[in-house]
PDB file of N, CA and C in Angstrom:
ATOM      1  N   MET A 293      93.214 117.076  87.160  1.00  0.00           N
ATOM      2  CA  MET A 293      94.054 117.237  85.991  1.00  0.00           C
ATOM      3  C   MET A 293      95.118 118.279  86.296  1.00  0.00           C
ATOM      4  N   SER A 294      96.283 118.019  85.802  1.00  0.00           N
ATOM      5  CA  SER A 294      97.330 119.020  85.910  1.00  0.00           C
ATOM      6  C   SER A 294      97.072 120.099  84.857  1.00  0.00           C
ATOM      7  N   PRO A 295      97.657 121.269  85.023  1.00  0.00           N
ATOM      8  CA  PRO A 295      97.399 122.352  84.058  1.00  0.00           C
ATOM      9  C   PRO A 295      97.774 122.012  82.616  1.00  0.00           C
ATOM     10  N   ASP A 296      98.769 121.157  82.441  1.00  0.00           N
ATOM     11  CA  ASP A 296      99.180 120.798  81.080  1.00  0.00           C
ATOM     12  C   ASP A 296      98.535 119.493  80.593  1.00  0.00           C
ATOM     13  N   PHE A 297      97.591 118.953  81.356  1.00  0.00           N
ATOM     14  CA  PHE A 297      96.844 117.731  81.021  1.00  0.00           C
ATOM     15  C   PHE A 297      97.748 116.502  80.872  1.00  0.00           C
ATOM     16  N   GLU A 298      98.887 116.493  81.544  1.00  0.00           N
ATOM     17  CA  GLU A 298      99.785 115.345  81.480  1.00  0.00           C
ATOM     18  C   GLU A 298      99.499 114.321  82.579  1.00  0.00           C
ATOM     19  N   LEU A 299      98.808 114.737  83.645  1.00  0.00           N
ATOM     20  CA  LEU A 299      98.530 113.844  84.759  1.00  0.00           C
ATOM     21  C   LEU A 299      97.090 114.023  85.206  1.00  0.00           C
ATOM     22  N   ALA A 300      96.405 112.899  85.377  1.00  0.00           N
ATOM     23  CA  ALA A 300      95.037 112.915  85.905  1.00  0.00           C
ATOM     24  C   ALA A 300      95.032 112.107  87.200  1.00  0.00           C
ATOM     25  N   LYS A 301      94.677 112.760  88.307  1.00  0.00           N
ATOM     26  CA  LYS A 301      94.551 112.084  89.591  1.00  0.00           C
ATOM     27  C   LYS A 301      93.099 111.664  89.747  1.00  0.00           C
ATOM     28  N   ILE A 302      92.897 110.384  89.987  1.00  0.00           N
ATOM     29  CA  ILE A 302      91.544 109.833  90.082  1.00  0.00           C
ATOM     30  C   ILE A 302      91.359 109.258  91.480  1.00  0.00           C
ATOM     31  N   TYR A 303      90.389 109.807  92.204  1.00  0.00           N
ATOM     32  CA  TYR A 303      90.078 109.350  93.555  1.00  0.00           C
ATOM     33  C   TYR A 303      88.844 108.454  93.503  1.00  0.00           C
ATOM     34  N   LEU A 304      88.962 107.261  94.084  1.00  0.00           N
ATOM     35  CA  LEU A 304      87.892 106.274  94.044  1.00  0.00           C
ATOM     36  C   LEU A 304      87.404 105.934  95.444  1.00  0.00           C
ATOM     37  N   SER A 305      86.095 105.869  95.600  1.00  0.00           N
ATOM     38  CA  SER A 305      85.492 105.339  96.820  1.00  0.00           C
ATOM     39  C   SER A 305      85.161 103.884  96.535  1.00  0.00           C
ATOM     40  N   ILE A 306      85.728 102.998  97.313  1.00  0.00           N
ATOM     41  CA  ILE A 306      85.583 101.565  97.060  1.00  0.00           C
ATOM     42  C   ILE A 306      84.778 100.955  98.199  1.00  0.00           C
ATOM     43  N   PHE A 307      83.709 100.242  97.827  1.00  0.00           N
ATOM     44  CA  PHE A 307      82.846  99.587  98.802  1.00  0.00           C
ATOM     45  C   PHE A 307      82.834  98.099  98.535  1.00  0.00           C
ATOM     46  N   PRO A 308      82.996  97.245  99.486  1.00  0.00           N
ATOM     47  CA  PRO A 308      83.378  97.507 100.867  1.00  0.00           C
ATOM     48  C   PRO A 308      84.841  97.930 100.952  1.00  0.00           C
ATOM     49  N   PHE A 309      85.152  98.718 101.955  1.00  0.00           N
ATOM     50  CA  PHE A 309      86.472  99.333 102.057  1.00  0.00           C
ATOM     51  C   PHE A 309      87.584  98.300 102.233  1.00  0.00           C
ATOM     52  N   ASP A 310      87.270  97.150 102.850  1.00  0.00           N
ATOM     53  CA  ASP A 310      88.317  96.157 103.081  1.00  0.00           C
ATOM     54  C   ASP A 310      88.805  95.507 101.787  1.00  0.00           C
ATOM     55  N   LYS A 311      88.138  95.724 100.674  1.00  0.00           N
ATOM     56  CA  LYS A 311      88.554  95.182  99.371  1.00  0.00           C
ATOM     57  C   LYS A 311      89.373  96.192  98.559  1.00  0.00           C
ATOM     58  N   HIS A 312      89.693  97.345  99.147  1.00  0.00           N
ATOM     59  CA  HIS A 312      90.332  98.407  98.368  1.00  0.00           C
ATOM     60  C   HIS A 312      91.714  98.013  97.846  1.00  0.00           C
ATOM     61  N   GLU A 313      92.456  97.180  98.574  1.00  0.00           N
ATOM     62  CA  GLU A 313      93.794  96.794  98.105  1.00  0.00           C
ATOM     63  C   GLU A 313      93.722  95.970  96.827  1.00  0.00           C
ATOM     64  N   ALA A 314      92.767  95.053  96.746  1.00  0.00           N
ATOM     65  CA  ALA A 314      92.626  94.224  95.553  1.00  0.00           C
ATOM     66  C   ALA A 314      92.193  95.059  94.351  1.00  0.00           C
ATOM     67  N   VAL A 315      91.280  95.994  94.572  1.00  0.00           N
ATOM     68  CA  VAL A 315      90.797  96.847  93.486  1.00  0.00           C
ATOM     69  C   VAL A 315      91.919  97.753  92.983  1.00  0.00           C
ATOM     70  N   MET A 316      92.676  98.330  93.905  1.00  0.00           N
ATOM     71  CA  MET A 316      93.772  99.215  93.510  1.00  0.00           C
ATOM     72  C   MET A 316      94.853  98.450  92.763  1.00  0.00           C
ATOM     73  N   GLU A 317      95.132  97.231  93.163  1.00  0.00           N
ATOM     74  CA  GLU A 317      96.124  96.418  92.463  1.00  0.00           C
ATOM     75  C   GLU A 317      95.654  96.102  91.044  1.00  0.00           C
ATOM     76  N   ALA A 318      94.370  95.791  90.898  1.00  0.00           N
ATOM     77  CA  ALA A 318      93.826  95.523  89.561  1.00  0.00           C
ATOM     78  C   ALA A 318      93.905  96.768  88.680  1.00  0.00           C
ATOM     79  N   LEU A 319      93.655  97.944  89.258  1.00  0.00           N
ATOM     80  CA  LEU A 319      93.758  99.188  88.496  1.00  0.00           C
ATOM     81  C   LEU A 319      95.196  99.464  88.079  1.00  0.00           C
ATOM     82  N   ARG A 320      96.143  99.190  88.967  1.00  0.00           N
ATOM     83  CA  ARG A 320      97.553  99.402  88.624  1.00  0.00           C
ATOM     84  C   ARG A 320      97.992  98.460  87.502  1.00  0.00           C
ATOM     85  N   GLU A 321      97.536  97.220  87.553  1.00  0.00           N
ATOM     86  CA  GLU A 321      97.904  96.244  86.520  1.00  0.00           C
ATOM     87  C   GLU A 321      97.281  96.594  85.174  1.00  0.00           C
ATOM     88  N   ASN A 322      96.081  97.152  85.183  1.00  0.00           N
ATOM     89  CA  ASN A 322      95.369  97.459  83.938  1.00  0.00           C
ATOM     90  C   ASN A 322      95.387  98.940  83.581  1.00  0.00           C
ATOM     91  N   ASN A 323      96.311  99.685  84.155  1.00  0.00           N
ATOM     92  CA  ASN A 323      96.398 101.114  83.907  1.00  0.00           C
ATOM     93  C   ASN A 323      96.591 101.405  82.416  1.00  0.00           C
ATOM     94  N   TRP A 324      97.422 100.623  81.752  1.00  0.00           N
ATOM     95  CA  TRP A 324      97.682 100.840  80.321  1.00  0.00           C
ATOM     96  C   TRP A 324      96.425 100.611  79.491  1.00  0.00           C
ATOM     97  N   LEU A 325      95.607  99.635  79.893  1.00  0.00           N
ATOM     98  CA  LEU A 325      94.382  99.337  79.157  1.00  0.00           C
ATOM     99  C   LEU A 325      93.352 100.464  79.338  1.00  0.00           C
ATOM    100  N   ILE A 326      93.243 100.972  80.552  1.00  0.00           N
ATOM    101  CA  ILE A 326      92.324 102.077  80.828  1.00  0.00           C
ATOM    102  C   ILE A 326      92.775 103.323  80.084  1.00  0.00           C
ATOM    103  N   ARG A 327      94.088 103.563  80.093  1.00  0.00           N
ATOM    104  CA  ARG A 327      94.625 104.737  79.395  1.00  0.00           C
ATOM    105  C   ARG A 327      94.414 104.626  77.882  1.00  0.00           C
ATOM    106  N   LYS A 328      94.545 103.420  77.355  1.00  0.00           N
ATOM    107  CA  LYS A 328      94.309 103.203  75.927  1.00  0.00           C
ATOM    108  C   LYS A 328      92.846 103.479  75.575  1.00  0.00           C
ATOM    109  N   ALA A 329      91.921 102.996  76.406  1.00  0.00           N
ATOM    110  CA  ALA A 329      90.494 103.242  76.166  1.00  0.00           C
ATOM    111  C   ALA A 329      90.177 104.728  76.256  1.00  0.00           C
ATOM    112  N   LEU A 330      90.812 105.416  77.205  1.00  0.00           N
ATOM    113  CA  LEU A 330      90.628 106.859  77.314  1.00  0.00           C
ATOM    114  C   LEU A 330      91.157 107.555  76.060  1.00  0.00           C
ATOM    115  N   GLY A 331      92.285 107.091  75.559  1.00  0.00           N
ATOM    116  CA  GLY A 331      92.877 107.680  74.361  1.00  0.00           C
ATOM    117  C   GLY A 331      91.988 107.554  73.146  1.00  0.00           C
ATOM    118  N   THR A 332      91.279 106.453  73.014  1.00  0.00           N
ATOM    119  CA  THR A 332      90.384 106.296  71.865  1.00  0.00           C
ATOM    120  C   THR A 332      89.178 107.227  71.979  1.00  0.00           C
ATOM    121  N   ARG A 333      88.779 107.544  73.213  1.00  0.00           N
ATOM    122  CA  ARG A 333      87.619 108.425  73.397  1.00  0.00           C
ATOM    123  C   ARG A 333      87.953 109.903  73.239  1.00  0.00           C
ATOM    124  N   VAL A 334      89.155 110.305  73.636  1.00  0.00           N
ATOM    125  CA  VAL A 334      89.529 111.719  73.573  1.00  0.00           C
ATOM    126  C   VAL A 334      90.550 111.984  72.470  1.00  0.00           C
ATOM    127  N   ARG A 335      90.603 111.109  71.514  1.00  0.00           N
ATOM    128  CA  ARG A 335      91.607 111.150  70.448  1.00  0.00           C
ATOM    129  C   ARG A 335      91.662 112.506  69.748  1.00  0.00           C
ATOM    130  N   ASN A 336      90.552 113.103  69.434  1.00  0.00           N
ATOM    131  CA  ASN A 336      90.526 114.349  68.678  1.00  0.00           C
ATOM    132  C   ASN A 336      90.464 115.590  69.576  1.00  0.00           C
ATOM    133  N   GLN A 337      90.418 115.388  70.884  1.00  0.00           N
ATOM    134  CA  GLN A 337      90.247 116.527  71.781  1.00  0.00           C
ATOM    135  C   GLN A 337      91.514 116.877  72.563  1.00  0.00           C
ATOM    136  N   LEU A 338      92.365 115.904  72.815  1.00  0.00           N
ATOM    137  CA  LEU A 338      93.596 116.138  73.556  1.00  0.00           C
ATOM    138  C   LEU A 338      94.798 115.727  72.718  1.00  0.00           C
ATOM    139  N   ARG A 339      95.867 116.454  72.882  1.00  0.00           N
ATOM    140  CA  ARG A 339      97.084 116.142  72.144  1.00  0.00           C
ATOM    141  C   ARG A 339      97.767 114.895  72.710  1.00  0.00           C
ATOM    142  N   HIS A 340      97.827 114.813  74.042  1.00  0.00           N
ATOM    143  CA  HIS A 340      98.439 113.672  74.719  1.00  0.00           C
ATOM    144  C   HIS A 340      97.416 113.063  75.676  1.00  0.00           C
ATOM    145  N   VAL A 341      97.456 111.765  75.803  1.00  0.00           N
ATOM    146  CA  VAL A 341      96.605 111.091  76.783  1.00  0.00           C
ATOM    147  C   VAL A 341      97.309 111.210  78.133  1.00  0.00           C
ATOM    148  N   PRO A 342      96.630 111.702  79.156  1.00  0.00           N
ATOM    149  CA  PRO A 342      97.295 111.906  80.449  1.00  0.00           C
ATOM    150  C   PRO A 342      97.652 110.597  81.140  1.00  0.00           C
ATOM    151  N   GLU A 343      98.708 110.658  81.933  1.00  0.00           N
ATOM    152  CA  GLU A 343      99.035 109.543  82.814  1.00  0.00           C
ATOM    153  C   GLU A 343      97.952 109.483  83.880  1.00  0.00           C
ATOM    154  N   LEU A 344      97.568 108.287  84.270  1.00  0.00           N
ATOM    155  CA  LEU A 344      96.502 108.118  85.251  1.00  0.00           C
ATOM    156  C   LEU A 344      97.096 107.681  86.586  1.00  0.00           C
ATOM    157  N   ALA A 345      96.735 108.381  87.639  1.00  0.00           N
ATOM    158  CA  ALA A 345      97.157 108.034  88.994  1.00  0.00           C
ATOM    159  C   ALA A 345      95.901 107.803  89.827  1.00  0.00           C
ATOM    160  N   PHE A 346      95.758 106.579  90.347  1.00  0.00           N
ATOM    161  CA  PHE A 346      94.582 106.211  91.120  1.00  0.00           C
ATOM    162  C   PHE A 346      94.879 106.303  92.608  1.00  0.00           C
ATOM    163  N   TYR A 347      93.930 106.877  93.358  1.00  0.00           N
ATOM    164  CA  TYR A 347      94.040 107.016  94.800  1.00  0.00           C
ATOM    165  C   TYR A 347      92.732 106.577  95.440  1.00  0.00           C
ATOM    166  N   VAL A 348      92.836 106.076  96.667  1.00  0.00           N
ATOM    167  CA  VAL A 348      91.648 105.680  97.422  1.00  0.00           C
ATOM    168  C   VAL A 348      91.102 106.903  98.141  1.00  0.00           C
ATOM    169  N   ASP A 349      89.818 107.164  97.946  1.00  0.00           N
ATOM    170  CA  ASP A 349      89.134 108.236  98.669  1.00  0.00           C
ATOM    171  C   ASP A 349      88.517 107.609  99.917  1.00  0.00           C
ATOM    172  N   ASP A 350      89.183 107.778 101.042  1.00  0.00           N
ATOM    173  CA  ASP A 350      88.717 107.147 102.273  1.00  0.00           C
ATOM    174  C   ASP A 350      87.933 108.107 103.160  1.00  0.00           C
ATOM    175  N   SER A 351      87.395 109.161 102.589  1.00  0.00           N
ATOM    176  CA  SER A 351      86.653 110.135 103.387  1.00  0.00           C
ATOM    177  C   SER A 351      85.392 109.523 103.992  1.00  0.00           C
ATOM    178  N   LEU A 352      84.720 108.633 103.275  1.00  0.00           N
ATOM    179  CA  LEU A 352      83.516 107.994 103.835  1.00  0.00           C
ATOM    180  C   LEU A 352      83.875 107.065 104.985  1.00  0.00           C
ATOM    181  N   GLU A 353      85.009 106.398 104.891  1.00  0.00           N
ATOM    182  CA  GLU A 353      85.480 105.549 105.980  1.00  0.00           C
ATOM    183  C   GLU A 353      85.789 106.409 107.209  1.00  0.00           C
ATOM    184  N   TYR A 354      86.377 107.567 106.992  1.00  0.00           N
ATOM    185  CA  TYR A 354      86.692 108.499 108.076  1.00  0.00           C
ATOM    186  C   TYR A 354      85.411 109.012 108.726  1.00  0.00           C
ATOM    187  N   ILE A 355      84.417 109.358 107.930  1.00  0.00           N
ATOM    188  CA  ILE A 355      83.135 109.840 108.450  1.00  0.00           C
ATOM    189  C   ILE A 355      82.444 108.753 109.276  1.00  0.00           C
ATOM    190  N   GLU A 356      82.512 107.522 108.788  1.00  0.00           N
ATOM    191  CA  GLU A 356      81.902 106.406 109.511  1.00  0.00           C
ATOM    192  C   GLU A 356      82.576 106.199 110.861  1.00  0.00           C
ATOM    193  N   ALA A 357      83.884 106.338 110.909  1.00  0.00           N
ATOM    194  CA  ALA A 357      84.618 106.180 112.169  1.00  0.00           C
ATOM    195  C   ALA A 357      84.231 107.280 113.155  1.00  0.00           C
ATOM    196  N   ILE A 358      84.066 108.491 112.672  1.00  0.00           N
ATOM    197  CA  ILE A 358      83.649 109.602 113.538  1.00  0.00           C
ATOM    198  C   ILE A 358      82.245 109.363 114.059  1.00  0.00           C
ATOM    199  N   ASP A 359      81.340 108.883 113.219  1.00  0.00           N
ATOM    200  CA  ASP A 359      79.977 108.591 113.661  1.00  0.00           C
ATOM    201  C   ASP A 359      79.956 107.536 114.756  1.00  0.00           C
ATOM    202  N   LYS A 360      80.805 106.504 114.613  1.00  0.00           N
ATOM    203  CA  LYS A 360      80.867 105.469 115.634  1.00  0.00           C
ATOM    204  C   LYS A 360      81.356 106.051 116.951  1.00  0.00           C
ATOM    205  N   LEU A 361      82.327 106.934 116.882  1.00  0.00           N
ATOM    206  CA  LEU A 361      82.856 107.540 118.115  1.00  0.00           C
ATOM    207  C   LEU A 361      81.821 108.440 118.784  1.00  0.00           C
ATOM    208  N   LEU A 362      81.028 109.134 117.991  1.00  0.00           N
ATOM    209  CA  LEU A 362      80.022 110.036 118.556  1.00  0.00           C
ATOM    210  C   LEU A 362      78.851 109.270 119.172  1.00  0.00           C
ATOM    211  N   LYS A 363      78.571 108.079 118.689  1.00  0.00           N
ATOM    212  CA  LYS A 363      77.476 107.283 119.246  1.00  0.00           C
ATOM    213  C   LYS A 363      77.962 106.625 120.495  1.00  0.00           C
TER     214      LYS A 363
END
């Protein structure tokens, strides 16, 4: 979250990793729907519903690649 709660960065681990492009595209297309659902849940707690930015968390993929190299 940004200090003013205007932006929320969301990092996702997607399994299997080769499907991450399709999942991210679906999230981008339905961003308004997710934000609307978030707004109904935090309606009385936040003044503005934050913009949502989705990112792929590929740290597990990186760890797996390192493990393969070490073996």
